[in-house]
Coordinates of C-alpha atoms in Angstrom, one line a residue:
X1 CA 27.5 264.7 173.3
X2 CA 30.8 266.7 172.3
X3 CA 31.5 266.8 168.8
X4 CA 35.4 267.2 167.3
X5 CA 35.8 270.7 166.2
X6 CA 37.9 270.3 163.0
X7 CA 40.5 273.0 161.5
X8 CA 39.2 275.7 159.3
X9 CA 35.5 275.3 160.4
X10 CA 32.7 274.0 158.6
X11 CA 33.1 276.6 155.2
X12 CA 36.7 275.4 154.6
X13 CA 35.3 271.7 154.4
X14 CA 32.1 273.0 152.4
X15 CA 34.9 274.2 149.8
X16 CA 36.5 271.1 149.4
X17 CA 33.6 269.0 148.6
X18 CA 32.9 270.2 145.2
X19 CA 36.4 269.8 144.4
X20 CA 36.2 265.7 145.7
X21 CA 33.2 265.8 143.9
X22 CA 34.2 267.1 140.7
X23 CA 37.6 264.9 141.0
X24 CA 34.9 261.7 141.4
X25 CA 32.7 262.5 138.4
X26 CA 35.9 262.8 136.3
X27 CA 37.1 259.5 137.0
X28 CA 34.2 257.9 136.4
X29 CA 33.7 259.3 133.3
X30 CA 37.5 258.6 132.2
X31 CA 36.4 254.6 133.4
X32 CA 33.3 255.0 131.4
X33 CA 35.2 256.1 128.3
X34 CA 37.9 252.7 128.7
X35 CA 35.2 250.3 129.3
X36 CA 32.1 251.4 128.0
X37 CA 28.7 250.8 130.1
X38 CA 27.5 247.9 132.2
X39 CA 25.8 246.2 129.0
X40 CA 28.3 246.8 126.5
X41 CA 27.9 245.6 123.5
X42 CA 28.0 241.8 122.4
X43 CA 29.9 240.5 120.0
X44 CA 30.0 237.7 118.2
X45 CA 31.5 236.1 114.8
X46 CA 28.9 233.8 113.6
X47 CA 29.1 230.3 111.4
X48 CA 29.0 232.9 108.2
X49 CA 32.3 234.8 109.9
X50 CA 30.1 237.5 109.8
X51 CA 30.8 240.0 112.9
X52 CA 27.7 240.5 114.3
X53 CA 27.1 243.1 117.0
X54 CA 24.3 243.4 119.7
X55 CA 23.4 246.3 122.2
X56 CA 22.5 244.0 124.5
X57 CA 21.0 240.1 125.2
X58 CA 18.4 239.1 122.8
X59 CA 14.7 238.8 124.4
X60 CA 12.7 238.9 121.0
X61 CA 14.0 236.2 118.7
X62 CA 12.9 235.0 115.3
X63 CA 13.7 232.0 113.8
X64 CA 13.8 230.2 109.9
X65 CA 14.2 226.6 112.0
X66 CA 11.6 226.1 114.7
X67 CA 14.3 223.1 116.4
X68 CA 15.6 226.0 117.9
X69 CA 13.7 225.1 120.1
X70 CA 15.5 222.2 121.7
X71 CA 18.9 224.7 121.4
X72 CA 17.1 227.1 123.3
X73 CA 15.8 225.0 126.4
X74 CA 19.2 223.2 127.0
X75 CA 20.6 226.9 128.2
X76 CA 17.6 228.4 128.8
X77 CA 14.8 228.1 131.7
X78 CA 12.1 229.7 129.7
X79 CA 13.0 229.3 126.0
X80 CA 9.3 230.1 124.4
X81 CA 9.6 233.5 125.9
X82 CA 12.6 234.4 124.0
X83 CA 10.6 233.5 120.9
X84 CA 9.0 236.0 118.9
X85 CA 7.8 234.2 115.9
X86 CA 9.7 231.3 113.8
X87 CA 8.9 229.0 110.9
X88 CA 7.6 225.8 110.3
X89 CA 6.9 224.6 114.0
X90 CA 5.3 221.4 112.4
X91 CA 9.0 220.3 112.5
X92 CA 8.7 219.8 116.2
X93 CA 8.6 216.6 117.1
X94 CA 4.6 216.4 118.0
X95 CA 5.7 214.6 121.7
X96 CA 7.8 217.2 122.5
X97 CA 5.8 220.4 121.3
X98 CA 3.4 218.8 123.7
X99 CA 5.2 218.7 126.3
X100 CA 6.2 222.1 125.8
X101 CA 3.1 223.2 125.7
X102 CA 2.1 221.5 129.3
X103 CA 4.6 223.7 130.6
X104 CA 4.4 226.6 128.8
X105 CA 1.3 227.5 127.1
X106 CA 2.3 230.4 125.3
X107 CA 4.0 228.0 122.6
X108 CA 0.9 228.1 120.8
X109 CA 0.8 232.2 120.6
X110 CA 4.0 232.2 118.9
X111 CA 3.9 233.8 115.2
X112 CA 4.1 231.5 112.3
X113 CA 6.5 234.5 110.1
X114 CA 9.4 233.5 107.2
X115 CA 9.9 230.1 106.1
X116 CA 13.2 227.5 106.0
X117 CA 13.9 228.1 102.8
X118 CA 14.6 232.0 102.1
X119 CA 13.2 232.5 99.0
X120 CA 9.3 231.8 100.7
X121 CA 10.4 234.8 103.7
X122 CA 8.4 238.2 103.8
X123 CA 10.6 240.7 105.3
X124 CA 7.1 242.7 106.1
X125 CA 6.2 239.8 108.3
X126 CA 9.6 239.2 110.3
X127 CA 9.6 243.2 111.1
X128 CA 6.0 242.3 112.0
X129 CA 6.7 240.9 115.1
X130 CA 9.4 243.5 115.9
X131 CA 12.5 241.0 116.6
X132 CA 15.7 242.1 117.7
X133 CA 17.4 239.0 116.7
X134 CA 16.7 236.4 113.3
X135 CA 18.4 233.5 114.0
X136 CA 19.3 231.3 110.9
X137 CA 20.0 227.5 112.6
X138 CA 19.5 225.6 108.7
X139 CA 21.7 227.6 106.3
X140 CA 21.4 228.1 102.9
X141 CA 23.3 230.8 100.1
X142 CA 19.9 232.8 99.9
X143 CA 20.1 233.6 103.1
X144 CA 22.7 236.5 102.8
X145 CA 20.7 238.8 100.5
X146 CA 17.9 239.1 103.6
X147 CA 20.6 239.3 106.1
X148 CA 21.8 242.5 104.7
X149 CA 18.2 243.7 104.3
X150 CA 17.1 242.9 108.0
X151 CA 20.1 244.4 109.1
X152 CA 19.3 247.5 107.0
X153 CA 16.0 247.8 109.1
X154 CA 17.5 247.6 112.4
X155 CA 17.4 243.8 113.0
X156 CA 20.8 242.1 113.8
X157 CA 21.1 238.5 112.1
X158 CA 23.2 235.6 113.4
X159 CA 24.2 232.7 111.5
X160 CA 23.9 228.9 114.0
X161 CA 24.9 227.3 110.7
X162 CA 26.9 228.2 107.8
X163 CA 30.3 227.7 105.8
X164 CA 32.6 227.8 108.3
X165 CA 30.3 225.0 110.1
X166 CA 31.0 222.8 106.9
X167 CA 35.0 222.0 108.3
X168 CA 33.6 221.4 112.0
X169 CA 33.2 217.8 113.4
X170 CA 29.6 217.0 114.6
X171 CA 31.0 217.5 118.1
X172 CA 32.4 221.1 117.4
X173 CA 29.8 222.3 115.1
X174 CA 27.1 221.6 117.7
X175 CA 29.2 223.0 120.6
X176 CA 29.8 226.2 118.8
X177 CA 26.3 226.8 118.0
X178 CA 25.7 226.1 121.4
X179 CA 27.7 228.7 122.5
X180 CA 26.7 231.6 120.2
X181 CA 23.2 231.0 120.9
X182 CA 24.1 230.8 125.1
X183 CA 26.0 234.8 124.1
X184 CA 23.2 236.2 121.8
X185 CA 20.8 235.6 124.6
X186 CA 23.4 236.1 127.9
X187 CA 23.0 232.4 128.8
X188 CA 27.0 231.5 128.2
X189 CA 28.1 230.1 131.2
X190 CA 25.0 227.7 130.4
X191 CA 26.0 227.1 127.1
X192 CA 29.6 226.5 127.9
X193 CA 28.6 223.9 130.1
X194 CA 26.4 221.7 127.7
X195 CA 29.1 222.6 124.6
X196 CA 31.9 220.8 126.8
X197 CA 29.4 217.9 127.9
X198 CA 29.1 217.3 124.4
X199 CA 32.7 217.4 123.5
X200 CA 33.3 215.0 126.5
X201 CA 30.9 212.3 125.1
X202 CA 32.5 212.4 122.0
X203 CA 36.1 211.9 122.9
X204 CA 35.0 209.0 125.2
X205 CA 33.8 207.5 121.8
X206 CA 36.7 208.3 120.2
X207 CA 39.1 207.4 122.6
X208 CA 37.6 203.8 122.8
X209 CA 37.8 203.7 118.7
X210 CA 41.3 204.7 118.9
X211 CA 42.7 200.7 118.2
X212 CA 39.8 199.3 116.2
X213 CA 40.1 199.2 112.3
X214 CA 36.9 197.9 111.6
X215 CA 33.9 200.1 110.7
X216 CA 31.0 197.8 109.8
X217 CA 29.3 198.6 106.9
X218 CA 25.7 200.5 107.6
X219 CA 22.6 201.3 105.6
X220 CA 21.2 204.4 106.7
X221 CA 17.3 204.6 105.6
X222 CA 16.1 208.4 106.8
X223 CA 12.5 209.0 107.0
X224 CA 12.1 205.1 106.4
X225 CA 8.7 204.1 104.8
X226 CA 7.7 202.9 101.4
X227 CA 10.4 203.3 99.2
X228 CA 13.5 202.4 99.9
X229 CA 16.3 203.7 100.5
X230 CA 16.7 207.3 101.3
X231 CA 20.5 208.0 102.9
X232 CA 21.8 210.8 103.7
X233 CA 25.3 211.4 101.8
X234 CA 28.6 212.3 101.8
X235 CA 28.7 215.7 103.0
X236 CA 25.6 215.2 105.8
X237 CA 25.8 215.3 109.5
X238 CA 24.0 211.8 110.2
X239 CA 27.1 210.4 107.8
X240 CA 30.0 211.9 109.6
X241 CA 28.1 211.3 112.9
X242 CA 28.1 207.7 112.2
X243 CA 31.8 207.5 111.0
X244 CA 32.5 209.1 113.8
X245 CA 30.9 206.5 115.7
X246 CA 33.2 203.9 114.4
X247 CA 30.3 202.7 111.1
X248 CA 30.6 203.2 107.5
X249 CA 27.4 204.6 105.7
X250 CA 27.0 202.7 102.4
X251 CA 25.6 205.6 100.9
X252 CA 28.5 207.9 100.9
X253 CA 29.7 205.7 98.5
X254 CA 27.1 206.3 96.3
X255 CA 26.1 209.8 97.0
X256 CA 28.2 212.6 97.2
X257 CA 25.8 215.9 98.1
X258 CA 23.6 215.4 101.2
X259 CA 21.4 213.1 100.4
X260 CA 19.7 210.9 97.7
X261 CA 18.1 207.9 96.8
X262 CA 19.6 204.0 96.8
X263 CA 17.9 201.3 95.0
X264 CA 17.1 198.4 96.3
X265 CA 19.7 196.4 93.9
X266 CA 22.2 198.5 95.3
X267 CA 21.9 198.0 98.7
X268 CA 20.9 193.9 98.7
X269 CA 24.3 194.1 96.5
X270 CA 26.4 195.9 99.3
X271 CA 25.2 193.8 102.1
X272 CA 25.4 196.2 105.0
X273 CA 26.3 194.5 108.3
X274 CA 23.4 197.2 110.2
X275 CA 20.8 198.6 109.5
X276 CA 19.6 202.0 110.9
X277 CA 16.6 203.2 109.8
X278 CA 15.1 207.1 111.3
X279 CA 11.8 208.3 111.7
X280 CA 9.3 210.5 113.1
X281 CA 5.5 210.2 115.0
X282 CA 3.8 212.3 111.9
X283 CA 5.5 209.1 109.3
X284 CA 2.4 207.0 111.5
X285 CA 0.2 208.5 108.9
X286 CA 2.0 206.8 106.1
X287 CA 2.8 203.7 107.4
X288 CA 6.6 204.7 108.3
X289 CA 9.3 204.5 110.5
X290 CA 7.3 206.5 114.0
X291 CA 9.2 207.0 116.7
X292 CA 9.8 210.1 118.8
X293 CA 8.1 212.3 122.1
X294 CA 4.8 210.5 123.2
X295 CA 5.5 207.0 121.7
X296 CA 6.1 203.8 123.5
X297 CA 8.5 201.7 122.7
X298 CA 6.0 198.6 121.4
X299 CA 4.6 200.8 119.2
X300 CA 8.3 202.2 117.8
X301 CA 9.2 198.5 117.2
X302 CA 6.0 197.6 115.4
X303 CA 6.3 200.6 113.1
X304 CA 10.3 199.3 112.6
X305 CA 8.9 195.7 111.6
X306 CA 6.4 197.5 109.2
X307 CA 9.4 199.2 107.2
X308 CA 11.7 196.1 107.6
X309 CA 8.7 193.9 105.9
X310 CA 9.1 196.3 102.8
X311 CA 11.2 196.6 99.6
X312 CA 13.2 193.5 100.4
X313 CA 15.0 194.6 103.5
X314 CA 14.0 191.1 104.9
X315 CA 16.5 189.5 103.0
X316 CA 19.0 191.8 104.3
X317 CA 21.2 189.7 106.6
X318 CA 21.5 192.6 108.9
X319 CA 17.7 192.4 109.5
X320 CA 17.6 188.3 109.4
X321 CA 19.8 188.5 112.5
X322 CA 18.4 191.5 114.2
X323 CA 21.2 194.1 113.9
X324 CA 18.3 196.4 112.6
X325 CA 17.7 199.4 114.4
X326 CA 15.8 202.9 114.1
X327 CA 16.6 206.5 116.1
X328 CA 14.3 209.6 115.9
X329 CA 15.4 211.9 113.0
X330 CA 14.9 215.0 114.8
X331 CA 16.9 213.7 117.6
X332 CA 19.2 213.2 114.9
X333 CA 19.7 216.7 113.2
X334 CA 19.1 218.7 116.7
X335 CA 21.1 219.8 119.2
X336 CA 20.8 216.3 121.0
X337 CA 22.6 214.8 118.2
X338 CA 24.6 213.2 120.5
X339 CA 22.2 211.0 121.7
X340 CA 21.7 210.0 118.0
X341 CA 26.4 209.5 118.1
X342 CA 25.8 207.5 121.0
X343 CA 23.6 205.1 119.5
X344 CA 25.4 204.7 116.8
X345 CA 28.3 203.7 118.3
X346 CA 26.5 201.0 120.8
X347 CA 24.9 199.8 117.2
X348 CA 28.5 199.3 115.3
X349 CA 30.5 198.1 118.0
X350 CA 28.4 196.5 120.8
X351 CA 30.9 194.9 122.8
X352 CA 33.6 198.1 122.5
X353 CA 30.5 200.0 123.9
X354 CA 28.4 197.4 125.9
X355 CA 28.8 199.6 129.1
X356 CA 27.4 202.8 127.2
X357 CA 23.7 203.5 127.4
X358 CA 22.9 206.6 125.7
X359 CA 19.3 206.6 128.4
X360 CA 21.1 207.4 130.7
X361 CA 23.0 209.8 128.4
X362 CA 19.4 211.4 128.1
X363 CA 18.9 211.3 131.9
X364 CA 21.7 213.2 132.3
X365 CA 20.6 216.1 130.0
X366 CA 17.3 215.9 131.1
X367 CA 18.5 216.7 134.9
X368 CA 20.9 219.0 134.2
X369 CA 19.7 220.8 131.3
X370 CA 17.0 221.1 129.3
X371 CA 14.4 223.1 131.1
X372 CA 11.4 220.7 129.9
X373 CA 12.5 216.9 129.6
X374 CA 11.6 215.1 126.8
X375 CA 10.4 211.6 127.6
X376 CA 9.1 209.0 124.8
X377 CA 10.9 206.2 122.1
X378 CA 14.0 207.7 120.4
X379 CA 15.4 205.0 119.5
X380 CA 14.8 201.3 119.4
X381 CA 16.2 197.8 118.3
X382 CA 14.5 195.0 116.1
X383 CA 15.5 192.4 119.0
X384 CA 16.6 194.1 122.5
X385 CA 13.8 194.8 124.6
X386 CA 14.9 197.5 126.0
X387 CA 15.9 198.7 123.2
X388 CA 17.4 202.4 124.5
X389 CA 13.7 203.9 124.4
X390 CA 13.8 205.1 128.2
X391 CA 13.6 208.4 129.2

């Protein structure tokens, strides 16, 4: 084998190396400097427009809301293992935490530490669990005072919900929780998708609206049981969802905050032209409005004839003629509230939306998102058989 001799031997090219070298280790240190390393940090403004700043995606997260949940497993293939304690997971629809727990186990290891409110939260038993994220997804003004004092011990805090939320349509405030969650935890491209699958089903709505003056006039009974009627006001989600939706909830009229009580003068005197009545599987217990994960649809519609049979709702002309109607309430205040839109919608304006079927809406997500599918009765009508309660 002959080998190419090259001009000033091998010590002239043994001198030049370190140079190349050097002239290598300089530039990559001048690109290091511009850009910053391969996990630079993240940031983020949050619903607070509060800049919040992580070193890298959050693995160990805590929660105050445990329908994080649900957020988590629409961008995520293994939400529980992001989950390092969180509060209240009662709030879970029982259905669905089971069917959590079929797939992943570990559900039932994670901590019960803080509270939804922020004035029941020990700080000792967050830092417990060592997070490196507290997610707040229900907001409240107590919350800032804790912020500051997590974030004095290390732990970054990040705001789903909060003033800047309160301006946001349905649509966008869900979308951009969506998407802060899908950057805190390195899941955006996932995130991004469900945010603009959301957006799309609500112009579709809107769109179809677009010509059509009349909004029917709906009574909103949540957590529908004995008394009647509890309704959600001016300034809640469920409200602006359904106006949105093309309906008109009686009690905004009445009730200005988020929510408060009608009586039953009030709403036999306002005649609403629906009724929509939401519930979940632990109101069984009390006789109420049960629908949700694990419940057939039968059952939903019994429980939705129990409630009807109460506090004079019979002589509603709504329920007389079967526009009466009931939709999961967690469904309703998570992030598959637009399952909750759609319903609403096929409820106030059945022939505009006779070809829209939000099961199949919940197909769709179910395929292409959430990483466990949630399969039960979420919705039902006093008459139709099918009543929307398929998977």
């Amino acid at each position: 084998m002959r080998f190419r001799r090259v001009a000033g031997g091998a010590g002239a090219g043994a001198a030049r190396r370190p140079a190349g070298l050097l002239r290598l280790v300089c530039l990559a240190v001048l690109a290091w400097s511009v850009v910053g390393p391969a996990w630079a940090d993240i940031v983020m403004t949050d619903a607070a427009g509060r800049e919040v700043r992580l070193e890298r995606p959050a693995t160990r997260i805590v929660t105050n809301e445990s329908l994080i949940l649900l957020s988590l497993a629409l961008i995520d293939p293994d939400p529980v293992a992001r989950l390092a304690g969180w509060a209240a997971p009662q709030r879970v629809d029982r259905g669905i935490y089971d069917a959590f727990r079929r797939r992943f186990p570990a559900i039932d290891r994670i901590p019960v530490v803080g509270a939804v409110v922020p004035s029941n939260v020990s700080m000792e038993a967050l830092l417990s669990v060592q997070p490196d994220l507290f997610v707040v997804r229900i907001w409240q003004p107590g919350w800032d005072d804790l912020a500051r004092q997590l974030e004095a011990a290390g732990v970054p805090v990040l705001f789903l919900d909060g003033p800047s939320t309160a301006t946001r349509s349905p649509a966008d405030a869900t979308a951009f929780s969506i998407e802060l969650l899908g950057k805190a935890i390195g899941r955006e491209e996932q995130a991004g998708a469900f945010a603009e699958f959301v957006r799309s089903r609500y112009r579709m709505v809107a769109e179809r609206l677009a010509g059509t003056a009349e909004r029917p006039k709906v009574l909103m009974d949540v957590h529908a049981g004995a008394l009647c009627c509890y309704t959600p006001g001016r300034g809640n989600r469920i409200t602006q969802d359904l106006q949105l939706a093309g309906g008109h909830n009686i009690g905004s009229d009445f009730v200005a905050g988020y929510d408060g009580q009608l009586s039953t003068e009030y709403v036999l005197g306002a005649e609403p032209d629906v009724y929509i009545g939401t519930g979940s599987p632990h109101l069984a217990a009390q006789g109420g409005l049960a629908l949700g994960g694990g419940i057939d649809a039968a059952s939903a519609r019994a429980s939705l004839r129990a409630v009807l049979g109460r506090n004079l709702l019979g002589e509603l002309a709504a329920v007389r003629e079967g526009r009466a109607f009931a939709v999961s309430h967690q469904l309703a205040i998570s992030a598959l509230s637009v399952l909750a839109f759609e319903c609403f919608a096929t409820w106030s304006h059945p022939d505009l939306f006779a070809d829209l079927d939000p099961a199949e809406t919940l197909a769709e997500i179910n395929r292409r998102f959430l990483a466990v599918p949630v399969e039960g009765t979420f919705w039902i009508g006093l008459k139709d058989e099918a009543g929307g309660a398929r998977p």
